[in-house]
XYZ file of C-alpha atoms in Angstrom:
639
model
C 21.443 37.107 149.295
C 19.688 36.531 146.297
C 16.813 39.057 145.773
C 15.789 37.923 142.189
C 13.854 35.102 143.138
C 10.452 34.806 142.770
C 9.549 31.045 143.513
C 10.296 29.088 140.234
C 12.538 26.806 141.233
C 12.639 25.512 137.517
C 15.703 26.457 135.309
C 14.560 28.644 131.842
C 14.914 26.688 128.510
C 17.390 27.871 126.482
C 15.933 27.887 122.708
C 17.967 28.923 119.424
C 16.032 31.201 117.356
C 18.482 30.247 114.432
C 16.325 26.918 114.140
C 17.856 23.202 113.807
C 19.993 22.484 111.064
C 20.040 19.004 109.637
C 23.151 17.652 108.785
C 22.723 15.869 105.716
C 25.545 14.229 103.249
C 25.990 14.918 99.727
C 23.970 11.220 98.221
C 20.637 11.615 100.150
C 20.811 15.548 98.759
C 21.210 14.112 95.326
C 18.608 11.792 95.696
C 16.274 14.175 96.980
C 17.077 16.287 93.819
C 16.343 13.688 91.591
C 13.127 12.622 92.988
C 11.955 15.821 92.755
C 12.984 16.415 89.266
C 10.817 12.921 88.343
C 8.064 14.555 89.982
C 8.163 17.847 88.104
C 8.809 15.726 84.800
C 5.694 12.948 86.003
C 3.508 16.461 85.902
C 4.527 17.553 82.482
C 4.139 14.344 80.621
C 0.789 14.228 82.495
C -0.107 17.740 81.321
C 1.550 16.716 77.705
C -0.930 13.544 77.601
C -4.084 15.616 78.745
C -3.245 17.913 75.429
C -2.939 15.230 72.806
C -5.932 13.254 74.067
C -8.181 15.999 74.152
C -6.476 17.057 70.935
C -6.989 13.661 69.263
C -10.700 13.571 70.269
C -11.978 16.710 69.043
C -9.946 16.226 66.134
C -11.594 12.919 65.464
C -15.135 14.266 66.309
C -14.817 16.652 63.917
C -12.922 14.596 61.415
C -16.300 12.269 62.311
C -18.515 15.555 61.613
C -16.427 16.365 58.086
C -16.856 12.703 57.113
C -19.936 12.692 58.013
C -20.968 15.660 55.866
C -19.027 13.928 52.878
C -21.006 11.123 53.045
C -23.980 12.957 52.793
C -22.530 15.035 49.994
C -21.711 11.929 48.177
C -25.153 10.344 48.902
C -26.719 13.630 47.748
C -24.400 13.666 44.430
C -24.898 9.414 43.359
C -28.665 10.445 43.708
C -28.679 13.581 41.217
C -26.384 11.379 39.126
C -28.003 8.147 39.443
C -31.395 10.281 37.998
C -29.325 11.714 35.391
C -29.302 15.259 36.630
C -26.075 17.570 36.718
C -23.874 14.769 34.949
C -20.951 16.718 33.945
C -17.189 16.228 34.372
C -16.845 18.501 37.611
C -19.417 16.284 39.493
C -18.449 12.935 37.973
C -14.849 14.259 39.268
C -16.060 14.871 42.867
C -18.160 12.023 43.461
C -14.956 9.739 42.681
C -13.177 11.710 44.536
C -15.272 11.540 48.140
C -15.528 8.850 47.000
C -11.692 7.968 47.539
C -11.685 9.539 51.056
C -14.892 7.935 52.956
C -14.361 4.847 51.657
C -13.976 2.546 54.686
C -15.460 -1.015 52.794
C -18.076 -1.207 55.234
C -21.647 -1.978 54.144
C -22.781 1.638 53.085
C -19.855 1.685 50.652
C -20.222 -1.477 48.968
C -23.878 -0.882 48.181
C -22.688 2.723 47.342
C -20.193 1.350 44.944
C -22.452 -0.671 42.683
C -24.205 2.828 42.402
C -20.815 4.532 40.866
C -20.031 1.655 38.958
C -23.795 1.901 37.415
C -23.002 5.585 36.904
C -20.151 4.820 34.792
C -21.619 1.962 32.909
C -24.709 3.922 31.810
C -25.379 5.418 28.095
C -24.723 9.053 27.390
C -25.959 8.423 23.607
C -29.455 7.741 22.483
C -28.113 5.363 19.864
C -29.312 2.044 21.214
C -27.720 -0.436 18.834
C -24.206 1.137 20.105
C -24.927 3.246 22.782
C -21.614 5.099 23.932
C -20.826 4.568 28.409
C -19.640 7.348 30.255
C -16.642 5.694 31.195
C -15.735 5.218 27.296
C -16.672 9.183 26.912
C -14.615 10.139 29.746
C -11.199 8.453 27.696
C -12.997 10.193 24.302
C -11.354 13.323 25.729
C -8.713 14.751 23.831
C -6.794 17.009 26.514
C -3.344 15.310 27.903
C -3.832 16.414 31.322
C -7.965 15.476 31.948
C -6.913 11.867 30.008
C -3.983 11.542 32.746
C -6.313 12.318 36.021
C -8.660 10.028 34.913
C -6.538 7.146 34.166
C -5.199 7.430 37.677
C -8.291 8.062 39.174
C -9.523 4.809 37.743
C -6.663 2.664 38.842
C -7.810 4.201 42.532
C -11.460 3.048 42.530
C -10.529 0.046 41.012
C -7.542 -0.805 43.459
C -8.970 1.516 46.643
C -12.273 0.547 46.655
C -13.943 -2.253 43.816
C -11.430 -5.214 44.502
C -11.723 -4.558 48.644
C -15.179 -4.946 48.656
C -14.628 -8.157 46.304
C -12.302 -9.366 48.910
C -14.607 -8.174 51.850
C -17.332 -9.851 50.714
C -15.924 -13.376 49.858
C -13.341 -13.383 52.510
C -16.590 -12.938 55.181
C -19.213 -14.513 53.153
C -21.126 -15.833 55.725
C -21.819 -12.583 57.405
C -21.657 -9.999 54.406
C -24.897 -8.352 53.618
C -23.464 -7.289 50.410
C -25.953 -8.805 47.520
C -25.034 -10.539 44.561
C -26.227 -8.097 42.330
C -23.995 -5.447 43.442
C -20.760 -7.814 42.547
C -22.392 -8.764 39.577
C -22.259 -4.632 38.629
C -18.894 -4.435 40.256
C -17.899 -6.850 38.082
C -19.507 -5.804 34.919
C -17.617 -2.185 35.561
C -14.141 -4.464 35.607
C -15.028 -6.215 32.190
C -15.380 -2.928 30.707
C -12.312 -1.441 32.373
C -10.450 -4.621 31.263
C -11.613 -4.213 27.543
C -9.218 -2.694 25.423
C -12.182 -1.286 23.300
C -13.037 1.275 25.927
C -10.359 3.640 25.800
C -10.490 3.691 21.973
C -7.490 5.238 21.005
C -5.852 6.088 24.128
C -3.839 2.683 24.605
C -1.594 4.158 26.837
C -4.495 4.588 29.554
C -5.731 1.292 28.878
C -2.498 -0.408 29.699
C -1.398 1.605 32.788
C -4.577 0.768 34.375
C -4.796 -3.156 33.315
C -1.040 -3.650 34.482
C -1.745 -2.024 38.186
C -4.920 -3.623 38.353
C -3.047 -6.848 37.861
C 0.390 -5.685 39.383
C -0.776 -4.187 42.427
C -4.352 -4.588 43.105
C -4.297 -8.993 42.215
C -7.213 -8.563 40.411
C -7.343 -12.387 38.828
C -6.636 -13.631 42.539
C -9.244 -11.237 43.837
C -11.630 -13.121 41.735
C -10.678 -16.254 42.346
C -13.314 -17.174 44.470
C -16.081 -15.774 42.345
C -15.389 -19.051 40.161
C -17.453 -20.973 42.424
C -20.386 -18.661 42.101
C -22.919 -19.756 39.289
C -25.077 -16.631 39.556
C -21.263 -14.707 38.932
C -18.937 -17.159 37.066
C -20.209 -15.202 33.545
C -19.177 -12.051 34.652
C -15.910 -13.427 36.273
C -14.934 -14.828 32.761
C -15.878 -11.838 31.013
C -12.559 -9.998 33.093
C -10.293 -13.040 32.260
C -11.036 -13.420 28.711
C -11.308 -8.895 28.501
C -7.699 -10.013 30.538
C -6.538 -12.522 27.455
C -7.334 -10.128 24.677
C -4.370 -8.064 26.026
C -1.800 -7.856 23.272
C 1.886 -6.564 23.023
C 3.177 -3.979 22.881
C 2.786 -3.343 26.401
C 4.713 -0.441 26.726
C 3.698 2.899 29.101
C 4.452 5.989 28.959
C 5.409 8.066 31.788
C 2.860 9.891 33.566
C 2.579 13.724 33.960
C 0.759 13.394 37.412
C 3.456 15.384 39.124
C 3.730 18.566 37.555
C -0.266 18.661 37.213
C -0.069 18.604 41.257
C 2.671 21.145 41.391
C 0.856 23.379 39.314
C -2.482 23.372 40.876
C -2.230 21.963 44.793
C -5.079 20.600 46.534
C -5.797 18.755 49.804
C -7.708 16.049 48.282
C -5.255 14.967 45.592
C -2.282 14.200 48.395
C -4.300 11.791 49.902
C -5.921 10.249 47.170
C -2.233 9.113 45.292
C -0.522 8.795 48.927
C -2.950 5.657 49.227
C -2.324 4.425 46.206
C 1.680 4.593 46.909
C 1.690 5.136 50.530
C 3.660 8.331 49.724
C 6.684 9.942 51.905
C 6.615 11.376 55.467
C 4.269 14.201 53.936
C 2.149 12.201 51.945
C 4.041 13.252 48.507
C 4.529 11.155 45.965
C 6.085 10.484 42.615
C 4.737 8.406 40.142
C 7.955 7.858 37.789
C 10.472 6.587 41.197
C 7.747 4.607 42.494
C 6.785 2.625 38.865
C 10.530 1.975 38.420
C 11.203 1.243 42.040
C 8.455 -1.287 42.222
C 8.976 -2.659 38.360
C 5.651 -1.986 37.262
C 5.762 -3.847 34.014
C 3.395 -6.144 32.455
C 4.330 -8.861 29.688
C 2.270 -11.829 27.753
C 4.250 -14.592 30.169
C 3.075 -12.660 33.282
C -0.373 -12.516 32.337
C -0.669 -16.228 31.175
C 1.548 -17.051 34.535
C -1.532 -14.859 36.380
C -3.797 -17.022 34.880
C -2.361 -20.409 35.344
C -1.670 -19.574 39.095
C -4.867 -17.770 39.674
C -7.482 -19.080 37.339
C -6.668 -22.374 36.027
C -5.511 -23.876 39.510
C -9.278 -23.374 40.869
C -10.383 -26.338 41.909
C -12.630 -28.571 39.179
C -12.703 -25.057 37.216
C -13.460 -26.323 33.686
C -16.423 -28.590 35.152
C -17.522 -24.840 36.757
C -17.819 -23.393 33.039
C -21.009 -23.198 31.991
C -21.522 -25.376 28.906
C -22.479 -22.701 26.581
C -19.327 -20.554 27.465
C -16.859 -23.554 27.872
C -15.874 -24.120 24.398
C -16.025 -20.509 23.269
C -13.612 -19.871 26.491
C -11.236 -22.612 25.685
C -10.986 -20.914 22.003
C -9.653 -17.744 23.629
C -7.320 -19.651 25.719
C -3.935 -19.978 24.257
C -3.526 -23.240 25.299
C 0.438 -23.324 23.964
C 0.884 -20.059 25.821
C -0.327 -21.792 29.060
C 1.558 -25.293 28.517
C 4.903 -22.784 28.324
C 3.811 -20.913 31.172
C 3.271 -24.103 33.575
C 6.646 -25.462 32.243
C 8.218 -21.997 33.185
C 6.536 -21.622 36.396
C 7.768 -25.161 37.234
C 11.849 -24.037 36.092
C 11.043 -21.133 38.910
C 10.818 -23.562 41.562
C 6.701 -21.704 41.534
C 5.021 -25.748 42.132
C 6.670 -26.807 44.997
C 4.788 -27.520 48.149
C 1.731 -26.611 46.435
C 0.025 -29.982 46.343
C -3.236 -28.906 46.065
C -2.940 -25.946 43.305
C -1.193 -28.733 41.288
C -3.430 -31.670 41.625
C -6.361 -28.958 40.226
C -4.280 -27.666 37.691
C -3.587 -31.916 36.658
C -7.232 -32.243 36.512
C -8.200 -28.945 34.285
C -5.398 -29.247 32.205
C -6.764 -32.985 31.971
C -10.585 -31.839 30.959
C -9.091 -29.280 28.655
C -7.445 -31.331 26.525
C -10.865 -33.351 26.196
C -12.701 -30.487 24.720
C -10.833 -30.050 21.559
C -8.322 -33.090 21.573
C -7.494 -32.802 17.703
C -7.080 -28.528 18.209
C -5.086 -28.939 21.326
C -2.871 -31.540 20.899
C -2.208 -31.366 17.329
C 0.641 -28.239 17.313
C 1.912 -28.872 21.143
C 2.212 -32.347 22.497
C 6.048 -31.595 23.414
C 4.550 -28.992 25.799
C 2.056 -30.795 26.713
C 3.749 -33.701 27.700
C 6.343 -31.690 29.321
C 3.913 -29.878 31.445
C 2.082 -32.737 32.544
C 5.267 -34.472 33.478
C 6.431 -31.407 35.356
C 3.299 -31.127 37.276
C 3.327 -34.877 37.984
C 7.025 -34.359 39.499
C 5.639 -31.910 41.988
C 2.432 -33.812 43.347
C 2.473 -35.545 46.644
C 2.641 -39.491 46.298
C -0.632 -39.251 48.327
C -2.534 -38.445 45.222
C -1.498 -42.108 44.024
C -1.658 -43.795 47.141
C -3.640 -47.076 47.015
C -5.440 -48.280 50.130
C -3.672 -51.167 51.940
C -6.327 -54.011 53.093
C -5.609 -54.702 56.791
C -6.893 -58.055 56.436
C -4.175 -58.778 54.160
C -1.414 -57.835 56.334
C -2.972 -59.713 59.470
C -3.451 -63.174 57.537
C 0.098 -62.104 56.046
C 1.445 -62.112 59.491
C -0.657 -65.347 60.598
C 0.886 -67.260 57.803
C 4.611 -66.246 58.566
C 3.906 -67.166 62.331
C 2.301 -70.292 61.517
C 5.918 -71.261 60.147
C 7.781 -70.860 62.746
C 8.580 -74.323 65.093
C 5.762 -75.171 67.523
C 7.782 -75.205 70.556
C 9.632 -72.032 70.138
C 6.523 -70.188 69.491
C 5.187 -71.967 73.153
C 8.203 -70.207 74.936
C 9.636 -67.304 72.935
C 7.016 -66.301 70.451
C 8.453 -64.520 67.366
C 8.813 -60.752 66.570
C 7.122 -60.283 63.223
C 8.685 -57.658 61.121
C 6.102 -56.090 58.964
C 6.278 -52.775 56.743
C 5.663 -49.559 57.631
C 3.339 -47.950 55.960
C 3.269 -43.994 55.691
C 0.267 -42.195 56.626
C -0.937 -40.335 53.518
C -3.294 -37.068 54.248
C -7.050 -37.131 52.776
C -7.077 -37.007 49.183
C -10.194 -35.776 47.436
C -11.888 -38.535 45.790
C -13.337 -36.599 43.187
C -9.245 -35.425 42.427
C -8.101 -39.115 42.551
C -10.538 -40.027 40.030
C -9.960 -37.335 37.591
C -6.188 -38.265 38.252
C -7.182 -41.901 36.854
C -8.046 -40.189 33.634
C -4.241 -39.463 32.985
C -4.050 -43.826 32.937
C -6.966 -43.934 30.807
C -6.263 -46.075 27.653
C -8.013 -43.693 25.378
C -6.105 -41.031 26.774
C -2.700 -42.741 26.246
C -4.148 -43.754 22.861
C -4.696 -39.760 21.631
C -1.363 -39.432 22.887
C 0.332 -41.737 20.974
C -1.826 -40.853 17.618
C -0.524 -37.714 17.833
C 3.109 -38.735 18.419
C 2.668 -40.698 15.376
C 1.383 -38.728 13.187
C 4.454 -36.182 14.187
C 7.230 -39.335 13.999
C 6.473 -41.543 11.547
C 8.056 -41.462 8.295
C 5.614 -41.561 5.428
C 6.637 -45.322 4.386
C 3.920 -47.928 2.582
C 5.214 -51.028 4.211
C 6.425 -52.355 7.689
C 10.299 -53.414 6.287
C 10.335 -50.413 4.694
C 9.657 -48.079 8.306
C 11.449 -50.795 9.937
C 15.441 -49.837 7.940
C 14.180 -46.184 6.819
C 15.790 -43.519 8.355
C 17.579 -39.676 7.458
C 18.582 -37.175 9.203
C 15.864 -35.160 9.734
C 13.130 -37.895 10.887
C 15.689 -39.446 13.338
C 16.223 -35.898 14.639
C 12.522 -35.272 15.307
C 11.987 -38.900 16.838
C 14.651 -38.247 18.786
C 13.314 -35.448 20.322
C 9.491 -36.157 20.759
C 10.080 -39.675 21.761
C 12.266 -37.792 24.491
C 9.131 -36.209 25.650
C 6.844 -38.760 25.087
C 8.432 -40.969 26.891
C 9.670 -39.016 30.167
C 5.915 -38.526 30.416
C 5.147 -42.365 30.612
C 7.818 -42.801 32.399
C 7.135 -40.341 35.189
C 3.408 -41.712 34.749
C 4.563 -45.363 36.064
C 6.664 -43.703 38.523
C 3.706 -41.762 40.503
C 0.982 -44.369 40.208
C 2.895 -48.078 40.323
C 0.172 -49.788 40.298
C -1.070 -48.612 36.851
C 2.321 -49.595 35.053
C 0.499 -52.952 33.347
C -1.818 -50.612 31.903
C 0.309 -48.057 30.677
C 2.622 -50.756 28.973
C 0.093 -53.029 27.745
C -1.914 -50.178 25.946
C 2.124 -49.274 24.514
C 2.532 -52.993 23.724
C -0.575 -54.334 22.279
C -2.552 -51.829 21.024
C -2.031 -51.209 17.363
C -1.992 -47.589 15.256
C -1.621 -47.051 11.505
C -0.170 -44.367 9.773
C -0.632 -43.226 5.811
C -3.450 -43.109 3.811
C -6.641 -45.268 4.132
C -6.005 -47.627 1.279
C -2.490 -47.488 1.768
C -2.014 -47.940 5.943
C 0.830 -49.014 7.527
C 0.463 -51.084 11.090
C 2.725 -48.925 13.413
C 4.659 -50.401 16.629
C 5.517 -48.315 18.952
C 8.955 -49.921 20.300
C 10.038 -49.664 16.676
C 9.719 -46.001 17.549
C 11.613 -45.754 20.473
C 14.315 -48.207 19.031
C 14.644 -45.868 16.327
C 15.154 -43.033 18.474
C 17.620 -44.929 20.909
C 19.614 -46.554 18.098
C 20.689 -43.275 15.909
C 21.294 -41.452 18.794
C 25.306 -40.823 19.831
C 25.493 -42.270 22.765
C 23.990 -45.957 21.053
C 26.239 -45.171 17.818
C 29.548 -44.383 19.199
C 29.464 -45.325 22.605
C 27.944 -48.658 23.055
C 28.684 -49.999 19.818
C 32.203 -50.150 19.951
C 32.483 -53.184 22.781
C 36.523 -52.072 23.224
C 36.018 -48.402 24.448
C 32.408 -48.861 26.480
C 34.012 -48.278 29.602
C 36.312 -45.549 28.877
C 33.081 -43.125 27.092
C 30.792 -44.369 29.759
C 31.387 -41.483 31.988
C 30.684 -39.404 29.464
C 27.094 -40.778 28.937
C 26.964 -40.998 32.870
C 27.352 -36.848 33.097
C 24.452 -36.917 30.134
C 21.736 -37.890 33.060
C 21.845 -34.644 34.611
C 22.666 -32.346 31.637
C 19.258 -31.901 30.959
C 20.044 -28.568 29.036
C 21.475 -30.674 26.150
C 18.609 -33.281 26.057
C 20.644 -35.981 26.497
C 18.464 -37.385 29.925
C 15.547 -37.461 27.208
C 17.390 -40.398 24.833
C 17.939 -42.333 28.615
C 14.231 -42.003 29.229
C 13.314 -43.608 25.989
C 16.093 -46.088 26.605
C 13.964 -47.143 29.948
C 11.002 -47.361 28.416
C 12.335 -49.609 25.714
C 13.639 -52.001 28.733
C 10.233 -51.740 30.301
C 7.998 -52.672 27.512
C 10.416 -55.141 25.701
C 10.685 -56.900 28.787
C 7.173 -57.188 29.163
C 6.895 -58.740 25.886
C 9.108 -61.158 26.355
C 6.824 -62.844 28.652
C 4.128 -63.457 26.485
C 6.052 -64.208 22.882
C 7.155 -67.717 22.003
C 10.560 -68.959 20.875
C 9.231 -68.976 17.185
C 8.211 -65.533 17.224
C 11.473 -64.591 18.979
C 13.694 -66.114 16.272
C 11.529 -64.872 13.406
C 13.611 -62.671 11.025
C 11.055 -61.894 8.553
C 8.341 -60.453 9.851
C 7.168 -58.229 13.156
C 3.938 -60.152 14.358
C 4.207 -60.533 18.070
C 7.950 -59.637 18.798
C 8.107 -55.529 17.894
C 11.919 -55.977 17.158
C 13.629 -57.661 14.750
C 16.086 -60.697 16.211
C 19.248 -58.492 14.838
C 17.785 -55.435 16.896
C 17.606 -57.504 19.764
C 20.991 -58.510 19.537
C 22.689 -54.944 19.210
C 19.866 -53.940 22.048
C 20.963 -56.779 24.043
C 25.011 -55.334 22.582
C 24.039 -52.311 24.470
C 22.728 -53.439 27.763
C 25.508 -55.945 28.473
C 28.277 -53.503 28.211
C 27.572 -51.079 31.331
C 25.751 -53.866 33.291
C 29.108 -55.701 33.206
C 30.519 -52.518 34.232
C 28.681 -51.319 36.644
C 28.509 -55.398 38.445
């Protein structure tokens, strides 16, 4: 008998104080692990984020504060220097140089900068009939080191600050506040820069800071725009011309900037060269690796290239001259120098796709040589008809595209339908074929026009007087220019008829419809060469015969009827050799075929058979034989 029992009926619970163990396997452990190792990481970056942001901000607030307080320093320092007060070289050095660092071409620092640039420009001398600027006294200095900062310093404000705000201003010109005459004093500072007469002596400063200026900062592109501007067009030409003047030798020598900063370290000087180079990972730089890594060189052919590309490709430029400057600026323009250039530029592959920038450069090439035709033209019409003939090979057809009447082509296709047999057009009407015509983009009229002046008969007429007087043997009679010829006159007819006439010939190529100008003005008009009392009447397909007929390829190939075909190939491979000329005698040779058989239709048979005299037909009947010799041989050939 159980005694224990005190009326629970209910068995105890039996709990394990050692607690429940989970049995878990080993790749939900691992992921546990790893989820908490994200988390743990998640909370770092977060903390690592917190730091930099708050890090960045006060660091920018107070960078705001600094700048803030240089701005005012600088305001403070253009006002005691804009009243003349405290104008020494220590001020003049630190104004530049906050300059350099709050710079941010916003408003405040493009009016700021015509205030510098009025600094620099204003007398130090009381003599007023040559009063000495501070910016020539600064390069008056005689010490190695000052002469060096300043040079550099000068290529910054130019490069860092003058031609942004140039840029700013035209880029944005319908919102920029920035007045006209603060450009006009920017630009008045660049003229002087520019001039080789500031730096006296010290031609070494002078070109380091015109070649980076035109290297690095695109100073003639920079003030392209400016062109436009009639209020700022004067001060724009003063740079280019300032820009011209620019002689060889153009030689620099190499800067001591580096072991001035090694000797005397600063935190303003880092950052005011690192922007000019963009400097290392620590903001270092060196001036000698970076002007030979970057080929910081400046030659005459670059600078007239500049000019061509930047200046002379402006749209209706020359008509933008003002007429009291345009002759004096067409007298500083080398206008050889730029006839090479666009012929180089054009070897460079430089015109192609650029319809526009050629079209203008057509036209202001085409108004220049109006100015001073006789001064121009007289020393380089080789260039200048290669030039214009390697501008006209890089112009869209568009340019010489003649409006198609509609009207036309609809009676055109009502006429060929009108043909066709009544019943078959009742049950199967006919499919007119008609042309398709290319869709040409908007030309500028004004452009097309000026383009017309090329075809102008007075303009081939100046061309042709100067060819002339360049060609033509100094005969008295017509028989006697007719059979005269040595070796040196065939020579130079040889080679400016070459010229002369891949120019007319690429002339009737671009504009067809102008041909029966071109090669009536060649046929009919008449020029005279010699004295007064003593002129000679000149025909111009006697000049091109001349050149065709002593040539090789005339002399030994075609007149010898038994080996034509066998030196043919020889004459073929001449077409593309242009490096030997010989593509120049085959464009004369065209030319000849063009204009003689235009004549033809307007001589009679009496004039054709005439062996005395040249009245009507320009070559003699036994030229037109050995021309006709000439022709018939590779026609047969080629049939």
């Amino acid at each position: 008998m159980n005694f224990s029992f005190d009326g629970n009926f209910k068995p105890k619970r039996n709990i394990n104080l050692g607690g429940i163990r989970s049995r878990e396997d080993k790749k939900s452990l691992m992921a546990k692990a790893q989820a908490d190792r994200r988390a743990r990481e998640q909370e770092r970056l977060k903390l690592r984020s917190a730091i930099k942001i708050q890090a960045f901000f006060r660091g920018r607030q107070e960078a705001g504060i600094i700048r803030q307080q240089q701005r005012d320093d600088l305001h403070n320092l253009l006002q005691q220097l804009s009243n003349n007060e405290n104008i020494n070289n220590k001020s003049i050095v630190q104004c530049v140089q906050l300059f350099l660092i709050v710079y941010n071409s916003g408003i405040y620092d493009a009016t700021t900068t015509s205030q510098l640039c009025n600094i620099f420009l204003s007398p130090i001398t009381k003599d007023a009939s040559n009063p000495t600027k501070l910016i020539q006294h600064l390069f008056q200095q005689q010490q190695e080191k000052e002469l060096d900062m300043w040079t550099w310093r000068i290529i910054l404000f130019i490069n860092k600050i003058l031609l942004p705000v140039i840029n700013t201003t035209f880029a944005n010109s319908t919102t920029s506040m920035t007045s006209s005459d603060d450009i006009q004093r920017i630009l008045e500072f660049l003229a002087v820069a520019m001039n080789p007469d500031t730096y006296a002596t010290n031609r070494n400063a002078y070109l380091r800071i015109i070649t980076y200026a035109l290297v690095q900062g695109h100073l003639l592109k920079s003030i392209h725009p400016i062109i436009g501007n009639s209020e700022l067009v004067n001060n724009a030409l003063d740079i280019v011309t300032n820009i011209i003047h620019c002689q060889p030798p153009y030689g620099i020598a190499p800067s001591n900037i580096r072991q001035y900063q090694e000797q005397q370290q600063s935190v303003i000087k880092p950052v005011i060269m690192s922007g000019l180079f963009g400097g290392g990972d620590n903001g270092s730089v060196t001036v000698e690796q970076e002007e030979k890594k970057n080929d910081i060189k400046l030659n005459r052919e670059f600078i007239l290239d500049l000019i061509v590309q930047d200046i002379l490709s402006i749209s209706f430029f020359v008509d933008k001259l003002p007429p009291t400057l345009s002759t004096h600026y067409m007298q500083e323009l080398p206008f050889d120098g730029v006839l090479k250039s666009i012929i180089r530029l054009n070897e460079n592959n430089v015109w192609k796709n650029q319809d526009e920038s050629v079209a203008n450069l057509l036209v202001n090439m085409t108004q220049l040589a109006k100015i001073q035709p006789e001064a121009y033209l007289k020393g380089a019409l080789d260039l200048y008809a290669k030039s214009i003939q390697a501008l006209l090979s890089n112009i869209s057809p568009s340019y010489f595209a003649e409006p198609k009447s509609t009207a036309f082509n609809q009676q055109q296709d009502s006429d060929l339908s009108d043909e066709s047999d009544d019943d078959d057009y009742q049950n199967n009407q006919d499919t007119i074929m008609t042309d398709v015509h290319v869709q040409h983009e908007q030309v500028d009229p004004r452009i097309k026009e000026r383009l017309e002046a090329l075809y102008d008969p007075h303009h081939i007429d100046l061309l042709v007087r100067h060819f002339i007087n360049l060609a033509a043997p100094t005969t008295t009679t017509e028989q006697s220019f007719v059979s005269s010829s040595t070796t040196t006159d065939t020579i130079d007819i040889q080679e400016i008829s070459g010229d002369m006439t891949c120019l007319f010939n690429t002339l009737i190529n671009q504009w067809p419809s102008k041909k029966d100008s071109i090669l009536n003005t060649l046929l009919y008009h008449r020029w005279w060469s010699g004295p007064k009392n003593k002129s000679t009447a000149i025909h111009l397909a006697q000049f091109f015969w001349k050149a065709w007929s002593n040539h090789t390829y005339a002399t030994i190939i075609f007149n010898d009827d038994d080996r034509i075909v066998d030196r043919l190939s020889e004459a073929i491979r001449s077409l593309t050799n242009n490096g030997g000329g010989g593509s120049k005698i085959w464009a004369t040779l065209y030319l000849l075929c063009e204009m003689y058989a235009r004549l033809l239709l307007t001589i009679g048979d009496d004039e054709f058979f005439d062996k005395k005299s040249l009245s009507n037909n320009q070559l003699t009947l036994q030229q037109t034989i050995q021309f006709s010799r000439h022709l018939k041989g590779p026609w047969i050939w080629i049939v």
